[in-house]
Coordinates of N, CA and C in Angstrom, one line a residue:
X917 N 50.3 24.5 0.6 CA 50.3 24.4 2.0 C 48.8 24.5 2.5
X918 N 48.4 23.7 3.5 CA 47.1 23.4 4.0 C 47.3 25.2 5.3
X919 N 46.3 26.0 5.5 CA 46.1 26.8 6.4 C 45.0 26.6 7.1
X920 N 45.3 26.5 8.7 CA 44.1 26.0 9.0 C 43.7 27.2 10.2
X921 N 42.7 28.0 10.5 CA 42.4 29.2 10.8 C 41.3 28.7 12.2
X922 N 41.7 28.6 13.1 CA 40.5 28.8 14.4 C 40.4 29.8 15.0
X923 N 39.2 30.0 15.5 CA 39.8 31.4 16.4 C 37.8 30.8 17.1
X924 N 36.9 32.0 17.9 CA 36.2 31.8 18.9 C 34.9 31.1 17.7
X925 N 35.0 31.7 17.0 CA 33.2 32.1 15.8 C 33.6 30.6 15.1
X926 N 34.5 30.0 14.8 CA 34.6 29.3 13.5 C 36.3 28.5 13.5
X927 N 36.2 27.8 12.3 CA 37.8 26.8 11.7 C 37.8 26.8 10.5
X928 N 38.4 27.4 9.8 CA 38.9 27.5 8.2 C 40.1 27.1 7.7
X929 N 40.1 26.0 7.0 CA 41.0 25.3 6.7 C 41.0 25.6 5.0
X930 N 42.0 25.9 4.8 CA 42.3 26.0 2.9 C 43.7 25.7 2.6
X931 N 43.5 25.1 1.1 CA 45.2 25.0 0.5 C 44.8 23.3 0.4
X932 N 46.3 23.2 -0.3 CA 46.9 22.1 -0.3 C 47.8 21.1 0.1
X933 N 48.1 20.5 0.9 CA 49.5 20.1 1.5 C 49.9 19.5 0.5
X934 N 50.1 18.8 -1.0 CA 51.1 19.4 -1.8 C 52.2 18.1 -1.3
X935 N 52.4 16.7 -0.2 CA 53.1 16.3 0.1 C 53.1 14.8 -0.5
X936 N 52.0 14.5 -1.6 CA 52.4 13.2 -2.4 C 51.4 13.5 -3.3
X937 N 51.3 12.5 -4.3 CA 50.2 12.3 -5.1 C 48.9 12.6 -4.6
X938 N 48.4 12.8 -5.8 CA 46.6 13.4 -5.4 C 46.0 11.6 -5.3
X939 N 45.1 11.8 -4.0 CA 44.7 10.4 -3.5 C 45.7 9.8 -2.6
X940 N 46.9 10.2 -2.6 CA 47.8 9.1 -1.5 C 48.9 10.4 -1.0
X941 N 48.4 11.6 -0.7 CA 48.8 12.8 0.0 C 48.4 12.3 1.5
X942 N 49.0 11.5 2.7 CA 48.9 11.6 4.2 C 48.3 12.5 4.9
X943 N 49.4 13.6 4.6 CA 49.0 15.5 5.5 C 47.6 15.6 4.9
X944 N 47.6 15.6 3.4 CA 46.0 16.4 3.2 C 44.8 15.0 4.2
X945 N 45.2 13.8 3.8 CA 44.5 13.2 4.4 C 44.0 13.1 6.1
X946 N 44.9 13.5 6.4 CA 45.4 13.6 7.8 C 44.5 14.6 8.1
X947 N 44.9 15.9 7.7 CA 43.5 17.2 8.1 C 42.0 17.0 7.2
X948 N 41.6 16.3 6.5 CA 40.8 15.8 6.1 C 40.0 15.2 7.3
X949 N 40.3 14.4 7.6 CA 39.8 12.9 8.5 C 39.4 13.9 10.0
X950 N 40.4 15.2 10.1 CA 40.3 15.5 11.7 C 39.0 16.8 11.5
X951 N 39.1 17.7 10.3 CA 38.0 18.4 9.9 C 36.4 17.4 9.7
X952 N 36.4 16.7 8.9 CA 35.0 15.8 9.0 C 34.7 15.4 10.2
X953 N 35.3 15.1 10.8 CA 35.0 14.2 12.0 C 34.9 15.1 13.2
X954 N 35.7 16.5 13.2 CA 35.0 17.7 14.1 C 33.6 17.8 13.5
X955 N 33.5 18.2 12.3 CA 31.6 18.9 11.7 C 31.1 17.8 12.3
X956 N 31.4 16.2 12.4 CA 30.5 15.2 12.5 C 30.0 15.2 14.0
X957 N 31.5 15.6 14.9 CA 31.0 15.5 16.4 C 30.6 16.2 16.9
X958 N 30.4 17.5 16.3 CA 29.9 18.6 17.2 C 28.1 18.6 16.2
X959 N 27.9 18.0 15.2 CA 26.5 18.3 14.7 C 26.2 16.8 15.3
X960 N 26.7 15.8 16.2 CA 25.9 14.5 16.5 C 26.3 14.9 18.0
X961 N 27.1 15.1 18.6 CA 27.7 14.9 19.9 C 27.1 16.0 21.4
X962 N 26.8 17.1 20.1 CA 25.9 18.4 21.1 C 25.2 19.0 20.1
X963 N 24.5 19.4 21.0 CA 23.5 20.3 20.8 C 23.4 22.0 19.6
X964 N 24.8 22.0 19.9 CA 25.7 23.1 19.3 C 24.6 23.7 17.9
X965 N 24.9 25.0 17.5 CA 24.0 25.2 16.0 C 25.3 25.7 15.2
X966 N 25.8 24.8 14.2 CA 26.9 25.0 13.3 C 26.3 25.6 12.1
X967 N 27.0 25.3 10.8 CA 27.1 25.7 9.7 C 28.6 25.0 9.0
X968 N 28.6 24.0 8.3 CA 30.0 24.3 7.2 C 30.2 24.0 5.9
X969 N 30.7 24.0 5.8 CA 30.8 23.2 4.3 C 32.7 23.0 4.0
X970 N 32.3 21.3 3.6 CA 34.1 20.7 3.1 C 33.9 20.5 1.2
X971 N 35.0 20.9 0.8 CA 35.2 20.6 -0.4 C 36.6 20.7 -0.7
X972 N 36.8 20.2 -1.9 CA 38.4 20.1 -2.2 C 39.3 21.6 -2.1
X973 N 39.7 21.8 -1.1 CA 40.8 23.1 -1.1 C 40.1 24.1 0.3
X974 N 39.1 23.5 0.6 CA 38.2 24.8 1.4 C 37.5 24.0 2.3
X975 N 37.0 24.3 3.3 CA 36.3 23.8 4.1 C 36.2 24.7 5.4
X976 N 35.0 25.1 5.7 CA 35.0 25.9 7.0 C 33.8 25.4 8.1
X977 N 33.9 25.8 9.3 CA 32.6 25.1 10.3 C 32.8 26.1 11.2
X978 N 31.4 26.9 11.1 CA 31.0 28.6 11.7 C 30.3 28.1 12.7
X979 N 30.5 28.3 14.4 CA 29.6 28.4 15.3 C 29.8 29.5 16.2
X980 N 28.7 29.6 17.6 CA 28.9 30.6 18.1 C 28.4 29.8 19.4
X981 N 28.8 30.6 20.2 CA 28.4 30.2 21.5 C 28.3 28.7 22.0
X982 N 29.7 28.0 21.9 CA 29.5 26.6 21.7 C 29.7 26.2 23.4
X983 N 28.5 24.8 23.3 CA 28.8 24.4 24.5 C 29.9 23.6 25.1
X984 N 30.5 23.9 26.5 CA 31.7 23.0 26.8 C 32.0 21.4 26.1
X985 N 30.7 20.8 25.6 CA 31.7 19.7 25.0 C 31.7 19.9 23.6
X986 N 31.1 20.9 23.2 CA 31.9 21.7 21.5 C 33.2 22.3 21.5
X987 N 33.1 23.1 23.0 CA 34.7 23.7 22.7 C 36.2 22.3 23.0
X988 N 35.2 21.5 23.9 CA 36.3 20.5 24.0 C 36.7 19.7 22.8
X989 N 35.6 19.5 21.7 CA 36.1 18.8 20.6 C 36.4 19.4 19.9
X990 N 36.6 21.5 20.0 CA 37.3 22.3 19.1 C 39.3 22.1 19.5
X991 N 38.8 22.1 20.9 CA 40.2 21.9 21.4 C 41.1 20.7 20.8
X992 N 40.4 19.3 21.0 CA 41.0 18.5 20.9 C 41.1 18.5 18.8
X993 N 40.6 19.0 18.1 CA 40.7 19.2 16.8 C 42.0 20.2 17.0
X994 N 42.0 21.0 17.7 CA 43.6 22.0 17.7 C 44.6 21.2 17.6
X995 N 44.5 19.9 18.9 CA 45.7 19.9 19.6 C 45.8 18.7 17.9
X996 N 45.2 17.9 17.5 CA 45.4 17.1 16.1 C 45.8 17.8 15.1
X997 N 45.7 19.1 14.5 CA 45.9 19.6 13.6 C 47.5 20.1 13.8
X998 N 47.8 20.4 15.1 CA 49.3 21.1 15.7 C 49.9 19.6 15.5
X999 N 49.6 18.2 15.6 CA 50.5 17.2 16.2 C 50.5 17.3 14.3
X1000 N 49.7 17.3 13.5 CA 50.0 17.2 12.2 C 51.2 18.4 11.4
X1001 N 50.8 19.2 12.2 CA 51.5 20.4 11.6 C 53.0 20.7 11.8
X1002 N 53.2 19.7 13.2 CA 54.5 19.9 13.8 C 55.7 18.7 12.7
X1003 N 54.4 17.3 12.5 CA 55.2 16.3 12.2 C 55.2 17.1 10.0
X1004 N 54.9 17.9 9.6 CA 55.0 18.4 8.4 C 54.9 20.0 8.3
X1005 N 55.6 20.5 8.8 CA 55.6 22.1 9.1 C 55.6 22.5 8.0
X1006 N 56.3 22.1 6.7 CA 56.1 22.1 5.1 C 55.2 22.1 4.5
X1007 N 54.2 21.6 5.6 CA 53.3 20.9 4.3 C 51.8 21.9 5.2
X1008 N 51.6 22.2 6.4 CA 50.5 22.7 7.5 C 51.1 23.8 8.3
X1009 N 50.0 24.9 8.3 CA 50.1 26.1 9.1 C 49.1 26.0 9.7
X1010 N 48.8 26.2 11.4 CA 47.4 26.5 12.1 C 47.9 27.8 12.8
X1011 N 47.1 28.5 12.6 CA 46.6 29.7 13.1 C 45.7 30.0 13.7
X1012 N 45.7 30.3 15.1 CA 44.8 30.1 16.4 C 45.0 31.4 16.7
X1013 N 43.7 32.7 16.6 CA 43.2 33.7 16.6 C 42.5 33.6 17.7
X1014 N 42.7 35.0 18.7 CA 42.2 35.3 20.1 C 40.9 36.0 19.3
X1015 N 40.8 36.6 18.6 CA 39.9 37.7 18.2 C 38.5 36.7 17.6
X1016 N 37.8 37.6 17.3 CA 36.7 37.0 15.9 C 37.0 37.1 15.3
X1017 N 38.1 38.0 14.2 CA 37.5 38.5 13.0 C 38.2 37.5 12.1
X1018 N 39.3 36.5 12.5 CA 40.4 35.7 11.7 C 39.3 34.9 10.9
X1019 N 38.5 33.8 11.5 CA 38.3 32.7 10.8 C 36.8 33.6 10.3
X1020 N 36.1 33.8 11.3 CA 34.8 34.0 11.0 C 35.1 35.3 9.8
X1021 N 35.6 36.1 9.5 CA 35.7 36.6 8.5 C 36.3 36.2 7.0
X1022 N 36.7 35.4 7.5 CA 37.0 34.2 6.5 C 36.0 33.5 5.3
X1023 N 35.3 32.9 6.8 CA 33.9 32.1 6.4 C 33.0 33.0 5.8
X1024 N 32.8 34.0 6.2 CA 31.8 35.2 5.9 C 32.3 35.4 3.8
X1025 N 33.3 35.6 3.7 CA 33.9 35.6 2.0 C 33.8 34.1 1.6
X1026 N 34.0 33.5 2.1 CA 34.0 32.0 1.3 C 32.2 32.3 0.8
X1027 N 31.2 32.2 2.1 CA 30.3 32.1 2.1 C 29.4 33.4 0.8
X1028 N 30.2 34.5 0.9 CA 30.0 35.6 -0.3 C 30.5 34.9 -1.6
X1029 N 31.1 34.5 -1.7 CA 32.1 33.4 -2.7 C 30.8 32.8 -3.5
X1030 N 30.6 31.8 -2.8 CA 29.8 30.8 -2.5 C 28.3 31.2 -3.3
X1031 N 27.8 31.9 -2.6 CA 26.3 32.9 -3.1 C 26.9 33.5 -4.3
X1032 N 28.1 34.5 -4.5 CA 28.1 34.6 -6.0 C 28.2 33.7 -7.1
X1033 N 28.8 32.6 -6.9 CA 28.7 31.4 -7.6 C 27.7 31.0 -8.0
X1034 N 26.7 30.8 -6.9 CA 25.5 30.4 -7.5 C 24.5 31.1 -8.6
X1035 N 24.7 32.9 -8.0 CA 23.8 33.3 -8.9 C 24.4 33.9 -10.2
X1036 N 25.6 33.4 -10.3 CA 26.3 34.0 -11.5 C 26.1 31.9 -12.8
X1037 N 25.5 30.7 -11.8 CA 25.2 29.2 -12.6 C 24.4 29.6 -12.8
X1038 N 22.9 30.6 -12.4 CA 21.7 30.7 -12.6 C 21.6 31.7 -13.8
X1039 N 22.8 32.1 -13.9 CA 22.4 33.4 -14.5 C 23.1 32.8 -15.7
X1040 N 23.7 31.9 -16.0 CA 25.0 31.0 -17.3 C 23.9 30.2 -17.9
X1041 N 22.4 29.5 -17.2 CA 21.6 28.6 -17.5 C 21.0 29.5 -18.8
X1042 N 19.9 30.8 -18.5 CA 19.6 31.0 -19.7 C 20.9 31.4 -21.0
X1043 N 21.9 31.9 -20.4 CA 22.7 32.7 -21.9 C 22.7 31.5 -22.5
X1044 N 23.2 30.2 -22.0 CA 23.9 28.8 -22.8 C 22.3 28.7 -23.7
X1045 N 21.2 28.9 -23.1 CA 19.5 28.6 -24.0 C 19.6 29.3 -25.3
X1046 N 20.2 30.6 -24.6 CA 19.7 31.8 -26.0 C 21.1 31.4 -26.9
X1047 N 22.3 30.9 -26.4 CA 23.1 30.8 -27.6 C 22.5 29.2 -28.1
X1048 N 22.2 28.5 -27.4 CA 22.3 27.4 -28.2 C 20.8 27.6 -29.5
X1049 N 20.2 28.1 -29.0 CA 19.1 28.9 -29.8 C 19.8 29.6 -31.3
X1050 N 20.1 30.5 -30.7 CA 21.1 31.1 -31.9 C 22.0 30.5 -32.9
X1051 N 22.2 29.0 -32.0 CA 23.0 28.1 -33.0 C 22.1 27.4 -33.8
X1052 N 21.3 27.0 -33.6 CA 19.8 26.3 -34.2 C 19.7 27.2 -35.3
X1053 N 19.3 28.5 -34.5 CA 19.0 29.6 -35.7 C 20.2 29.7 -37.0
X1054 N 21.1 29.8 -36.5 CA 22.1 30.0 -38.0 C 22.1 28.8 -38.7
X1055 N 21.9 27.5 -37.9 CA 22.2 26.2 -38.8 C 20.6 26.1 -39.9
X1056 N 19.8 26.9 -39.4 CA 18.6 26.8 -40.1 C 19.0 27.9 -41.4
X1057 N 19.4 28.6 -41.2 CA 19.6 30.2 -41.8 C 20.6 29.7 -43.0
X1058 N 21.9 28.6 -42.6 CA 22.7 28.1 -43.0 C 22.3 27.4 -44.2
X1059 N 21.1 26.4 -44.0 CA 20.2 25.0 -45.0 C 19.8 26.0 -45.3
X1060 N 19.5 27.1 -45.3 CA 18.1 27.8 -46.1 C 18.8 28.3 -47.3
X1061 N 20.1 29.2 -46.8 CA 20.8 29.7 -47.5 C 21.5 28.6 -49.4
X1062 N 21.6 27.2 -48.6 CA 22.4 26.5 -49.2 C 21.2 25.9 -50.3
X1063 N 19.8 26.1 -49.6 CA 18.8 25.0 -50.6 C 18.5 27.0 -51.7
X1064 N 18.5 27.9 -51.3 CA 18.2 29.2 -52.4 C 19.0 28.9 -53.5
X1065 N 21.1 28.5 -52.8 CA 21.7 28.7 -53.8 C 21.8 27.8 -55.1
X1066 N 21.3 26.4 -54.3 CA 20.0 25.1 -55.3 C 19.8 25.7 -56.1
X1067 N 18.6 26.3 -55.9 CA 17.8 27.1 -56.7 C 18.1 28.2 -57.7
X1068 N 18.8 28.7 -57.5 CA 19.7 29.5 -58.3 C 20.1 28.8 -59.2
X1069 N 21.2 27.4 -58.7 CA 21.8 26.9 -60.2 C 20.9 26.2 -60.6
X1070 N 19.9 25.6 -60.5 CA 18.9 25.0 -61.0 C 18.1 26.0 -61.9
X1071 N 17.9 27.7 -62.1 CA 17.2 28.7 -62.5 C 18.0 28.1 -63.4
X1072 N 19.9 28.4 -63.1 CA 20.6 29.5 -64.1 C 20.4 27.6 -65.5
X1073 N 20.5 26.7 -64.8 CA 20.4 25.2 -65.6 C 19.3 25.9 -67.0
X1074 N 17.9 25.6 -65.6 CA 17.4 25.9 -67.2 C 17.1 27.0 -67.9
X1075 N 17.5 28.2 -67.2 CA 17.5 29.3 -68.2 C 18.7 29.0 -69.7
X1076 N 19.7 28.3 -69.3 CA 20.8 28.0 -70.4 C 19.7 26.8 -71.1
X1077 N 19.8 26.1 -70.6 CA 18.4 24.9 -71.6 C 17.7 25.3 -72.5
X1078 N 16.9 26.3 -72.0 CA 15.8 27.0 -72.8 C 16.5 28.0 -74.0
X1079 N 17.7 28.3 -73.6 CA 18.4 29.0 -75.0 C 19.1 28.3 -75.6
X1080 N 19.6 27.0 -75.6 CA 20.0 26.0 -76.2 C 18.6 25.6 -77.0
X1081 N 17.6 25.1 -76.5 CA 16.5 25.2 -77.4 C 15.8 26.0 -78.3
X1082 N 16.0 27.5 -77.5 CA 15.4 28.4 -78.9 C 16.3 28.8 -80.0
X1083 N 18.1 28.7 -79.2 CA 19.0 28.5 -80.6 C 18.6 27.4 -81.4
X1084 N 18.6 26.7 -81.1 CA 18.1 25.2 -82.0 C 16.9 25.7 -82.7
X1085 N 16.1 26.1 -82.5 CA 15.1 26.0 -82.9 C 14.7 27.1 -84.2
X1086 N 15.3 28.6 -84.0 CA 16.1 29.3 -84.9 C 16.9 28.9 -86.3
X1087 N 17.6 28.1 -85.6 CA 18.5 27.4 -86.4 C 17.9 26.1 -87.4
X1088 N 16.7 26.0 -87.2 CA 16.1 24.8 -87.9 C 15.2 25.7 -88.6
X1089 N 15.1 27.2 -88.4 CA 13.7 27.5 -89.2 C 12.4 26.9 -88.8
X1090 N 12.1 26.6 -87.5 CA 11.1 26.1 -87.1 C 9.9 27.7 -86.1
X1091 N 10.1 28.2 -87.0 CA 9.1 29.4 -86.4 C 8.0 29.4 -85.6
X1092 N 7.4 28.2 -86.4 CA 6.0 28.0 -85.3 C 6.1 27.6 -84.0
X1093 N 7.0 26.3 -83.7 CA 7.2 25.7 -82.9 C 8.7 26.9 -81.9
X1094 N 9.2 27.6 -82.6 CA 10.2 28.3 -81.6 C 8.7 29.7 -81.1
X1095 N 7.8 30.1 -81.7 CA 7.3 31.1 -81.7 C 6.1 30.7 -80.0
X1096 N 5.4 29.1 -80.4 CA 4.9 28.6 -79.2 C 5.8 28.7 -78.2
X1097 N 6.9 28.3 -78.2 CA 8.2 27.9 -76.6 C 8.2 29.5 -76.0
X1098 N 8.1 30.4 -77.3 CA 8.9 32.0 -76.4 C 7.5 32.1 -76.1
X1099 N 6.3 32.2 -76.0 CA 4.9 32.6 -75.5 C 4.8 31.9 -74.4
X1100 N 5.0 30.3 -73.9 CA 5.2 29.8 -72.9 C 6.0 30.0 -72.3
X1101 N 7.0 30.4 -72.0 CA 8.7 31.1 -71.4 C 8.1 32.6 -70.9
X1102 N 7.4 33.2 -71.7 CA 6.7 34.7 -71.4 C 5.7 34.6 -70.3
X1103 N 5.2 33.3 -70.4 CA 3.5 33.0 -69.8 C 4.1 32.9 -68.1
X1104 N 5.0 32.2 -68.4 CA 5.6 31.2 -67.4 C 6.5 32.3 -66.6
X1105 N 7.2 33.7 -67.4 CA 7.6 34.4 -66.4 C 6.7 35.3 -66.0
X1106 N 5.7 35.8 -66.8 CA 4.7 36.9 -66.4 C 3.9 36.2 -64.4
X1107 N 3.7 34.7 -64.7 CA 2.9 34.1 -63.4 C 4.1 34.3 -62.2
X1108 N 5.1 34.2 -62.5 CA 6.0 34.1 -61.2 C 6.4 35.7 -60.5

């Protein structure tokens, strides 16, 4: 259900009318077309100093001290919203507040809404840096990991090689030539 909130300060309109498909909904359309076209006449038609903002489900237009042909185009936005409301009572509620506090306190939370929003995207920009950072980091941490354990089977390769050759070489009675290999094997671990 679309709620649509006037009172002296402001017009807050929220919800859904909910009465056909998204895109070929009449009622939503219907308060759509009468909300834009009030923000349009009262920021081209007078002098008036507004404030609103329309988006899908929300839309509000905050003024004060509006001149006779602002309140007349708040009026005649009433009397359109009520001929809508009456022909879909299911689908539109308007609520026309003597006081301030209805709409304009309304606006005041959307608009708190609104400002938290923002500084809670400003505040999502660095975390998304430092994780996507952190993802870099592990995928590096990850190849580093993967080229060590290389190197490991590559040690354990030729450490088995090299005893395959000095059993061979044992095994042939080849003293001189097994006696050079273990002095280079020695040389070769003593530098590392």
């Amino acid at each position: 259900m679309i709620t649509i909130t006037i009172d002296d300060r402001g017009i807050m309109v929220s919800g859904h009318a909910r009465a056909g498909p998204e895109g070929q909904d009449i009622v939503c359309s219907a308060i759509s077309v009468l909300v834009q076209t009030l923000e349009e006449s009262l920021r081209d038609l007078t002098s008036d100093n507004i404030t609103g903002n329309i988006s899908p489900g929300m839309a509000f237009i905050e003024y004060k001290d509006l001149s006779e042909q602002g309140r007349l185009l708040v009026e005649s936005f009433f009397i359109g919203v009520k001929g809508v409301a009456t022909a879909a009572p299911e689908n539109v509620k308007v609520i026309r507040e003597v006081n301030t506090v209805g709409a304009s306190a309304i606006v005041a939370i959307y608009s708190a809404i609104k400002a938290i929003t923002e500084v809670k995207k400003k505040a999502e920009q660095p975390m998304r840096e430092v994780n996507e950072k952190l993802d870099r980091d592990k995928k590096r941490l990850d190849k580093l990991e993967g080229t060590m354990e290389r190197l490991r089977q590559d040690n354990e390769m030729i450490l088995t090689s090299l005893n395959v050759i000095i059993n061979h070489l044992r095994t042939d009675n080849n003293t001189g030539a097994m006696q050079k290999l273990e002095e280079e094997i020695d040389s070769y671990l003593i530098k590392r």
